[in-house]
PDB file of C-alpha atoms in Angstrom:
ATOM      1  CA  UNK I   1    -100.121  13.698-119.452  1.00  0.00           C
ATOM      2  CA  UNK I   2     -97.807  14.112-122.847  1.00  0.00           C
ATOM      3  CA  UNK I   3     -99.402  16.578-125.119  1.00  0.00           C
ATOM      4  CA  UNK I   4    -100.993  14.721-128.332  1.00  0.00           C
ATOM      5  CA  UNK I   5    -102.868  14.918-131.546  1.00  0.00           C
ATOM      6  CA  UNK I   6    -106.065  12.380-131.952  1.00  0.00           C
ATOM      7  CA  UNK I   7    -106.630  12.684-135.369  1.00  0.00           C
ATOM      8  CA  UNK I   8    -109.619   9.420-136.004  1.00  0.00           C
ATOM      9  CA  UNK I   9    -111.985  10.384-133.834  1.00  0.00           C
ATOM     10  CA  UNK I  10    -115.481   8.507-133.684  1.00  0.00           C
ATOM     11  CA  UNK I  11    -118.246  11.295-133.933  1.00  0.00           C
ATOM     12  CA  UNK I  12    -122.150  10.515-133.092  1.00  0.00           C
ATOM     13  CA  UNK I  13    -123.880   9.417-136.880  1.00  0.00           C
ATOM     14  CA  UNK I  14    -124.407  13.328-138.432  1.00  0.00           C
ATOM     15  CA  UNK I  15    -128.582  12.438-138.915  1.00  0.00           C
ATOM     16  CA  UNK I  16    -128.429  11.407-134.731  1.00  0.00           C
ATOM     17  CA  UNK I  17    -127.069  15.203-134.178  1.00  0.00           C
ATOM     18  CA  UNK I  18    -128.947  17.356-136.433  1.00  0.00           C
ATOM     19  CA  UNK I  19    -132.219  15.824-135.412  1.00  0.00           C
ATOM     20  CA  UNK I  20    -131.037  16.885-131.529  1.00  0.00           C
ATOM     21  CA  UNK I  21    -130.238  20.034-132.523  1.00  0.00           C
ATOM     22  CA  UNK I  22    -133.754  20.642-134.112  1.00  0.00           C
ATOM     23  CA  UNK I  23    -135.639  19.802-130.596  1.00  0.00           C
ATOM     24  CA  UNK I  24    -132.932  22.733-129.263  1.00  0.00           C
ATOM     25  CA  UNK I  25    -131.069  22.648-125.891  1.00  0.00           C
ATOM     26  CA  UNK I  26    -133.645  23.102-123.913  1.00  0.00           C
ATOM     27  CA  UNK I  27    -136.368  19.791-124.862  1.00  0.00           C
ATOM     28  CA  UNK I  28    -133.081  17.261-125.021  1.00  0.00           C
ATOM     29  CA  UNK I  29    -131.721  19.255-121.199  1.00  0.00           C
ATOM     30  CA  UNK I  30    -134.670  18.036-120.174  1.00  0.00           C
ATOM     31  CA  UNK I  31    -134.790  14.797-122.403  1.00  0.00           C
ATOM     32  CA  UNK I  32    -132.030  13.683-120.973  1.00  0.00           C
ATOM     33  CA  UNK I  33    -132.708  14.440-117.175  1.00  0.00           C
ATOM     34  CA  UNK I  34    -131.506  17.637-117.159  1.00  0.00           C
ATOM     35  CA  UNK I  35    -127.706  17.308-117.149  1.00  0.00           C
ATOM     36  CA  UNK I  36    -124.738  17.766-119.677  1.00  0.00           C
ATOM     37  CA  UNK I  37    -125.857  21.354-119.877  1.00  0.00           C
ATOM     38  CA  UNK I  38    -122.393  23.696-119.417  1.00  0.00           C
ATOM     39  CA  UNK I  39    -122.983  26.550-116.794  1.00  0.00           C
ATOM     40  CA  UNK I  40    -124.637  30.361-118.017  1.00  0.00           C
ATOM     41  CA  UNK I  41    -121.083  31.615-118.064  1.00  0.00           C
ATOM     42  CA  UNK I  42    -121.095  30.359-121.973  1.00  0.00           C
ATOM     43  CA  UNK I  43    -123.217  32.652-123.809  1.00  0.00           C
ATOM     44  CA  UNK I  44    -124.073  33.633-127.172  1.00  0.00           C
ATOM     45  CA  UNK I  45    -122.540  36.538-129.469  1.00  0.00           C
ATOM     46  CA  UNK I  46    -125.828  36.195-131.567  1.00  0.00           C
ATOM     47  CA  UNK I  47    -129.392  35.830-131.266  1.00  0.00           C
ATOM     48  CA  UNK I  48    -131.780  33.743-132.998  1.00  0.00           C
ATOM     49  CA  UNK I  49    -129.381  30.792-134.092  1.00  0.00           C
ATOM     50  CA  UNK I  50    -129.198  26.876-133.188  1.00  0.00           C
ATOM     51  CA  UNK I  51    -126.478  24.835-133.909  1.00  0.00           C
ATOM     52  CA  UNK I  52    -125.978  21.223-133.560  1.00  0.00           C
ATOM     53  CA  UNK I  53    -122.700  18.942-134.717  1.00  0.00           C
ATOM     54  CA  UNK I  54    -120.271  16.733-133.201  1.00  0.00           C
ATOM     55  CA  UNK I  55    -117.567  18.113-130.865  1.00  0.00           C
ATOM     56  CA  UNK I  56    -113.732  18.416-131.586  1.00  0.00           C
ATOM     57  CA  UNK I  57    -111.462  19.634-128.793  1.00  0.00           C
ATOM     58  CA  UNK I  58    -109.183  22.097-127.478  1.00  0.00           C
ATOM     59  CA  UNK I  59    -106.980  21.891-124.640  1.00  0.00           C
ATOM     60  CA  UNK I  60    -104.918  25.290-124.856  1.00  0.00           C
ATOM     61  CA  UNK I  61    -102.737  27.326-122.569  1.00  0.00           C
ATOM     62  CA  UNK I  62    -104.298  30.441-121.284  1.00  0.00           C
ATOM     63  CA  UNK I  63    -103.451  33.272-123.537  1.00  0.00           C
ATOM     64  CA  UNK I  64    -102.169  30.837-126.329  1.00  0.00           C
ATOM     65  CA  UNK I  65    -104.078  29.820-129.608  1.00  0.00           C
ATOM     66  CA  UNK I  66    -101.249  27.147-130.838  1.00  0.00           C
ATOM     67  CA  UNK I  67    -104.029  24.618-130.423  1.00  0.00           C
ATOM     68  CA  UNK I  68    -106.920  25.988-132.074  1.00  0.00           C
ATOM     69  CA  UNK I  69    -104.768  26.310-135.486  1.00  0.00           C
ATOM     70  CA  UNK I  70    -103.584  22.735-134.531  1.00  0.00           C
ATOM     71  CA  UNK I  71    -107.269  22.269-134.936  1.00  0.00           C
ATOM     72  CA  UNK I  72    -108.604  23.514-137.734  1.00  0.00           C
ATOM     73  CA  UNK I  73    -107.193  20.579-139.514  1.00  0.00           C
ATOM     74  CA  UNK I  74    -108.888  18.249-137.345  1.00  0.00           C
ATOM     75  CA  UNK I  75    -112.511  19.247-138.308  1.00  0.00           C
ATOM     76  CA  UNK I  76    -114.838  18.121-140.362  1.00  0.00           C
ATOM     77  CA  UNK I  77    -118.082  19.239-142.179  1.00  0.00           C
ATOM     78  CA  UNK I  78    -120.934  19.304-139.594  1.00  0.00           C
ATOM     79  CA  UNK I  79    -118.621  19.348-136.011  1.00  0.00           C
ATOM     80  CA  UNK I  80    -118.287  22.042-133.805  1.00  0.00           C
ATOM     81  CA  UNK I  81    -115.089  23.400-132.150  1.00  0.00           C
ATOM     82  CA  UNK I  82    -115.111  23.479-128.119  1.00  0.00           C
ATOM     83  CA  UNK I  83    -111.643  25.264-127.131  1.00  0.00           C
ATOM     84  CA  UNK I  84    -110.902  25.690-123.274  1.00  0.00           C
ATOM     85  CA  UNK I  85    -107.961  26.461-121.371  1.00  0.00           C
ATOM     86  CA  UNK I  86    -105.918  24.956-118.804  1.00  0.00           C
ATOM     87  CA  UNK I  87    -106.528  27.270-116.562  1.00  0.00           C
ATOM     88  CA  UNK I  88    -109.164  30.304-116.549  1.00  0.00           C
ATOM     89  CA  UNK I  89    -108.378  32.622-119.413  1.00  0.00           C
ATOM     90  CA  UNK I  90    -110.692  34.693-120.879  1.00  0.00           C
ATOM     91  CA  UNK I  91    -107.803  36.660-123.954  1.00  0.00           C
ATOM     92  CA  UNK I  92    -109.625  36.936-127.302  1.00  0.00           C
ATOM     93  CA  UNK I  93    -107.633  33.606-128.477  1.00  0.00           C
ATOM     94  CA  UNK I  94    -110.872  33.286-131.927  1.00  0.00           C
ATOM     95  CA  UNK I  95    -111.739  35.778-134.176  1.00  0.00           C
ATOM     96  CA  UNK I  96    -112.900  35.976-137.824  1.00  0.00           C
ATOM     97  CA  UNK I  97    -109.642  34.541-139.632  1.00  0.00           C
ATOM     98  CA  UNK I  98    -109.712  31.119-137.863  1.00  0.00           C
ATOM     99  CA  UNK I  99    -113.918  31.518-138.454  1.00  0.00           C
ATOM    100  CA  UNK I 100    -113.316  31.687-141.765  1.00  0.00           C
ATOM    101  CA  UNK I 101    -111.026  28.514-142.553  1.00  0.00           C
ATOM    102  CA  UNK I 102    -113.408  26.828-140.000  1.00  0.00           C
ATOM    103  CA  UNK I 103    -116.485  27.803-141.786  1.00  0.00           C
ATOM    104  CA  UNK I 104    -114.518  25.952-145.429  1.00  0.00           C
ATOM    105  CA  UNK I 105    -114.463  23.491-143.496  1.00  0.00           C
ATOM    106  CA  UNK I 106    -118.359  22.659-143.236  1.00  0.00           C
ATOM    107  CA  UNK I 107    -118.146  23.795-139.345  1.00  0.00           C
ATOM    108  CA  UNK I 108    -121.215  24.687-137.191  1.00  0.00           C
ATOM    109  CA  UNK I 109    -119.750  27.247-134.960  1.00  0.00           C
ATOM    110  CA  UNK I 110    -117.509  27.319-131.909  1.00  0.00           C
ATOM    111  CA  UNK I 111    -118.172  26.769-127.891  1.00  0.00           C
ATOM    112  CA  UNK I 112    -115.176  28.689-125.682  1.00  0.00           C
ATOM    113  CA  UNK I 113    -114.019  28.801-122.459  1.00  0.00           C
ATOM    114  CA  UNK I 114    -111.966  31.821-123.605  1.00  0.00           C
ATOM    115  CA  UNK I 115    -112.711  35.662-125.118  1.00  0.00           C
ATOM    116  CA  UNK I 116    -113.499  36.092-128.648  1.00  0.00           C
ATOM    117  CA  UNK I 117    -113.048  38.984-131.029  1.00  0.00           C
ATOM    118  CA  UNK I 118    -114.218  40.531-134.182  1.00  0.00           C
ATOM    119  CA  UNK I 119    -117.698  39.769-133.581  1.00  0.00           C
ATOM    120  CA  UNK I 120    -119.138  41.985-135.942  1.00  0.00           C
ATOM    121  CA  UNK I 121    -117.076  40.181-138.788  1.00  0.00           C
ATOM    122  CA  UNK I 122    -118.172  36.712-136.976  1.00  0.00           C
ATOM    123  CA  UNK I 123    -121.709  37.998-137.350  1.00  0.00           C
ATOM    124  CA  UNK I 124    -122.058  39.494-140.544  1.00  0.00           C
ATOM    125  CA  UNK I 125    -120.257  36.143-141.853  1.00  0.00           C
ATOM    126  CA  UNK I 126    -122.979  33.750-140.136  1.00  0.00           C
ATOM    127  CA  UNK I 127    -120.615  31.868-137.815  1.00  0.00           C
ATOM    128  CA  UNK I 128    -122.336  31.179-134.645  1.00  0.00           C
ATOM    129  CA  UNK I 129    -119.991  31.243-131.767  1.00  0.00           C
ATOM    130  CA  UNK I 130    -120.798  30.659-127.894  1.00  0.00           C
ATOM    131  CA  UNK I 131    -118.037  32.073-125.857  1.00  0.00           C
ATOM    132  CA  UNK I 132    -117.364  33.548-122.000  1.00  0.00           C
ATOM    133  CA  UNK I 133    -116.818  36.854-122.397  1.00  0.00           C
ATOM    134  CA  UNK I 134    -115.929  39.097-125.695  1.00  0.00           C
ATOM    135  CA  UNK I 135    -112.508  40.952-125.521  1.00  0.00           C
ATOM    136  CA  UNK I 136    -109.892  42.102-127.486  1.00  0.00           C
ATOM    137  CA  UNK I 137    -106.788  40.600-125.706  1.00  0.00           C
ATOM    138  CA  UNK I 138    -104.674  38.714-128.393  1.00  0.00           C
ATOM    139  CA  UNK I 139    -102.701  35.975-127.809  1.00  0.00           C
ATOM    140  CA  UNK I 140     -99.584  34.253-127.958  1.00  0.00           C
ATOM    141  CA  UNK I 141     -98.911  30.702-130.135  1.00  0.00           C
ATOM    142  CA  UNK I 142     -96.037  28.799-128.113  1.00  0.00           C
ATOM    143  CA  UNK I 143     -97.304  26.957-125.603  1.00  0.00           C
ATOM    144  CA  UNK I 144     -98.162  22.611-126.654  1.00  0.00           C
ATOM    145  CA  UNK I 145    -101.725  21.869-125.321  1.00  0.00           C
ATOM    146  CA  UNK I 146    -103.649  18.683-126.796  1.00  0.00           C
ATOM    147  CA  UNK I 147    -106.399  18.298-129.841  1.00  0.00           C
ATOM    148  CA  UNK I 148    -109.398  16.087-129.064  1.00  0.00           C
ATOM    149  CA  UNK I 149    -109.463  15.156-125.692  1.00  0.00           C
ATOM    150  CA  UNK I 150    -112.039  15.474-123.363  1.00  0.00           C
ATOM    151  CA  UNK I 151    -112.230  18.816-121.999  1.00  0.00           C
ATOM    152  CA  UNK I 152    -114.191  20.151-118.611  1.00  0.00           C
ATOM    153  CA  UNK I 153    -116.433  23.618-120.130  1.00  0.00           C
ATOM    154  CA  UNK I 154    -118.169  25.211-117.560  1.00  0.00           C
ATOM    155  CA  UNK I 155    -118.638  22.559-115.755  1.00  0.00           C
ATOM    156  CA  UNK I 156    -119.583  19.592-118.116  1.00  0.00           C
ATOM    157  CA  UNK I 157    -116.867  16.956-119.621  1.00  0.00           C
ATOM    158  CA  UNK I 158    -116.979  17.058-123.326  1.00  0.00           C
ATOM    159  CA  UNK I 159    -115.515  13.841-125.097  1.00  0.00           C
ATOM    160  CA  UNK I 160    -114.372  14.644-128.516  1.00  0.00           C
ATOM    161  CA  UNK I 161    -117.819  12.947-130.868  1.00  0.00           C
ATOM    162  CA  UNK I 162    -120.030  13.691-128.392  1.00  0.00           C
ATOM    163  CA  UNK I 163    -123.021  16.209-129.582  1.00  0.00           C
ATOM    164  CA  UNK I 164    -123.447  19.901-129.163  1.00  0.00           C
ATOM    165  CA  UNK I 165    -126.102  21.468-129.394  1.00  0.00           C
ATOM    166  CA  UNK I 166    -126.467  25.189-128.775  1.00  0.00           C
ATOM    167  CA  UNK I 167    -128.770  28.419-128.987  1.00  0.00           C
ATOM    168  CA  UNK I 168    -129.980  31.186-127.496  1.00  0.00           C
ATOM    169  CA  UNK I 169    -130.463  28.932-124.127  1.00  0.00           C
ATOM    170  CA  UNK I 170    -126.834  27.952-123.611  1.00  0.00           C
ATOM    171  CA  UNK I 171    -124.904  25.255-124.937  1.00  0.00           C
ATOM    172  CA  UNK I 172    -125.224  21.294-124.130  1.00  0.00           C
ATOM    173  CA  UNK I 173    -123.499  18.205-124.898  1.00  0.00           C
ATOM    174  CA  UNK I 174    -124.709  14.712-125.347  1.00  0.00           C
ATOM    175  CA  UNK I 175    -122.557  11.653-124.902  1.00  0.00           C
ATOM    176  CA  UNK I 176    -121.478  10.091-128.309  1.00  0.00           C
ATOM    177  CA  UNK I 177    -122.311   6.730-126.421  1.00  0.00           C
ATOM    178  CA  UNK I 178    -125.991   8.298-125.423  1.00  0.00           C
ATOM    179  CA  UNK I 179    -127.099  10.134-128.327  1.00  0.00           C
ATOM    180  CA  UNK I 180    -129.207   7.542-129.366  1.00  0.00           C
ATOM    181  CA  UNK I 181    -131.627   7.330-126.753  1.00  0.00           C
ATOM    182  CA  UNK I 182    -131.194  11.516-126.444  1.00  0.00           C
ATOM    183  CA  UNK I 183    -132.747  11.616-129.397  1.00  0.00           C
ATOM    184  CA  UNK I 184    -135.487   9.186-128.533  1.00  0.00           C
ATOM    185  CA  UNK I 185    -136.569  11.172-124.987  1.00  0.00           C
ATOM    186  CA  UNK I 186    -136.593  13.820-126.859  1.00  0.00           C
ATOM    187  CA  UNK I 187    -139.112  12.967-129.179  1.00  0.00           C
ATOM    188  CA  UNK I 188    -140.987  11.738-126.771  1.00  0.00           C
ATOM    189  CA  UNK I 189    -141.092  15.135-124.850  1.00  0.00           C
ATOM    190  CA  UNK I 190    -141.868  16.789-128.114  1.00  0.00           C
ATOM    191  CA  UNK I 191    -145.006  14.611-128.589  1.00  0.00           C
ATOM    192  CA  UNK I 192    -145.868  15.383-124.898  1.00  0.00           C
ATOM    193  CA  UNK I 193    -145.914  18.624-125.615  1.00  0.00           C
ATOM    194  CA  UNK I 194    -147.374  19.435-128.497  1.00  0.00           C
ATOM    195  CA  UNK I 195    -150.533  17.637-126.550  1.00  0.00           C
ATOM    196  CA  UNK I 196    -149.981  19.761-123.653  1.00  0.00           C
ATOM    197  CA  UNK I 197    -149.847  23.416-125.576  1.00  0.00           C
ATOM    198  CA  UNK I 198    -152.904  21.470-127.778  1.00  0.00           C
ATOM    199  CA  UNK I 199    -155.052  21.582-124.186  1.00  0.00           C
ATOM    200  CA  UNK I 200    -153.462  24.758-122.750  1.00  0.00           C
ATOM    201  CA  UNK I 201    -155.280  26.426-126.469  1.00  0.00           C
ATOM    202  CA  UNK I 202    -158.396  24.801-125.439  1.00  0.00           C
ATOM    203  CA  UNK I 203    -158.350  26.413-121.779  1.00  0.00           C
ATOM    204  CA  UNK I 204    -157.319  23.629-120.015  1.00  0.00           C
ATOM    205  CA  UNK I 205    -155.304  24.814-117.210  1.00  0.00           C
ATOM    206  CA  UNK I 206    -151.751  22.981-116.116  1.00  0.00           C
ATOM    207  CA  UNK I 207    -152.511  22.630-113.035  1.00  0.00           C
ATOM    208  CA  UNK I 208    -154.999  19.888-113.257  1.00  0.00           C
ATOM    209  CA  UNK I 209    -153.401  18.366-116.589  1.00  0.00           C
ATOM    210  CA  UNK I 210    -150.593  18.189-114.479  1.00  0.00           C
ATOM    211  CA  UNK I 211    -152.339  16.531-111.550  1.00  0.00           C
ATOM    212  CA  UNK I 212    -150.674  19.500-109.293  1.00  0.00           C
ATOM    213  CA  UNK I 213    -154.065  20.226-106.907  1.00  0.00           C
ATOM    214  CA  UNK I 214    -153.295  17.443-104.549  1.00  0.00           C
ATOM    215  CA  UNK I 215    -149.831  18.159-104.071  1.00  0.00           C
ATOM    216  CA  UNK I 216    -150.652  21.719-103.741  1.00  0.00           C
ATOM    217  CA  UNK I 217    -153.102  20.313-100.252  1.00  0.00           C
ATOM    218  CA  UNK I 218    -150.393  18.144 -99.187  1.00  0.00           C
ATOM    219  CA  UNK I 219    -147.655  21.407 -99.161  1.00  0.00           C
ATOM    220  CA  UNK I 220    -150.432  22.992 -96.698  1.00  0.00           C
ATOM    221  CA  UNK I 221    -151.761  25.672 -99.742  1.00  0.00           C
ATOM    222  CA  UNK I 222    -155.021  27.120 -99.311  1.00  0.00           C
ATOM    223  CA  UNK I 223    -157.178  28.795-101.227  1.00  0.00           C
ATOM    224  CA  UNK I 224    -159.057  31.402 -99.461  1.00  0.00           C
ATOM    225  CA  UNK I 225    -160.800  34.459-100.353  1.00  0.00           C
ATOM    226  CA  UNK I 226    -159.845  38.035-100.196  1.00  0.00           C
ATOM    227  CA  UNK I 227    -161.894  39.506 -97.087  1.00  0.00           C
ATOM    228  CA  UNK I 228    -160.420  35.957 -95.390  1.00  0.00           C
ATOM    229  CA  UNK I 229    -156.692  36.754 -96.253  1.00  0.00           C
ATOM    230  CA  UNK I 230    -157.274  40.873 -95.192  1.00  0.00           C
ATOM    231  CA  UNK I 231    -159.420  39.446 -91.601  1.00  0.00           C
ATOM    232  CA  UNK I 232    -156.334  36.837 -91.097  1.00  0.00           C
ATOM    233  CA  UNK I 233    -154.051  39.593 -92.070  1.00  0.00           C
ATOM    234  CA  UNK I 234    -155.946  42.155 -89.190  1.00  0.00           C
ATOM    235  CA  UNK I 235    -155.451  39.141 -86.400  1.00  0.00           C
ATOM    236  CA  UNK I 236    -151.880  38.650 -87.277  1.00  0.00           C
ATOM    237  CA  UNK I 237    -151.378  42.697 -87.235  1.00  0.00           C
TER     238      UNK I 237
END
């Protein structure tokens, strides 16, 4: 396909994105039926940070950050920049100067399958990043790519305008068309978990609350005393 920069993407409602972000990656992932989670190779460079925003996507040539420069112009308040390459590359395609420009535009953070550098500066300025590597190797600006087209990040398809939720547990993509449903399901899961939490604080066992004892029996799992176990072990010997 010919390289393009799509300028007028539809974005998920900002309030919906913020609400999904308040629930976090693990909760929304479970609420969505365990879909949308990027692979574990994409990790945060910082701790104790959670973001959510709408995706502006970049598809670059490996070792080339030209299209990140082009993407900055397409970013607005509440976006998350999502960068990948046409074939694997861990070169440090992103650093503090990019973050400065994006932060000025209200961008929430970066998710990238490439490497990043200037990590001390990125942490100091509070610009969150989830990346495949920290690597000082620089890049060129020479090869065409695209902005705001569907991309694949660690096994997950991200379309422009989708919601990206990222925290210490990883990176999750919520498709724009499913965002309202995902939020309702996450709200319900939070309510259920709070009821469970209250029950556990009161001493109730998860085995009973979740009705798991019949499953143990169905799977042939027995309760035995230590003496019984040791006697069986002796017989086997």
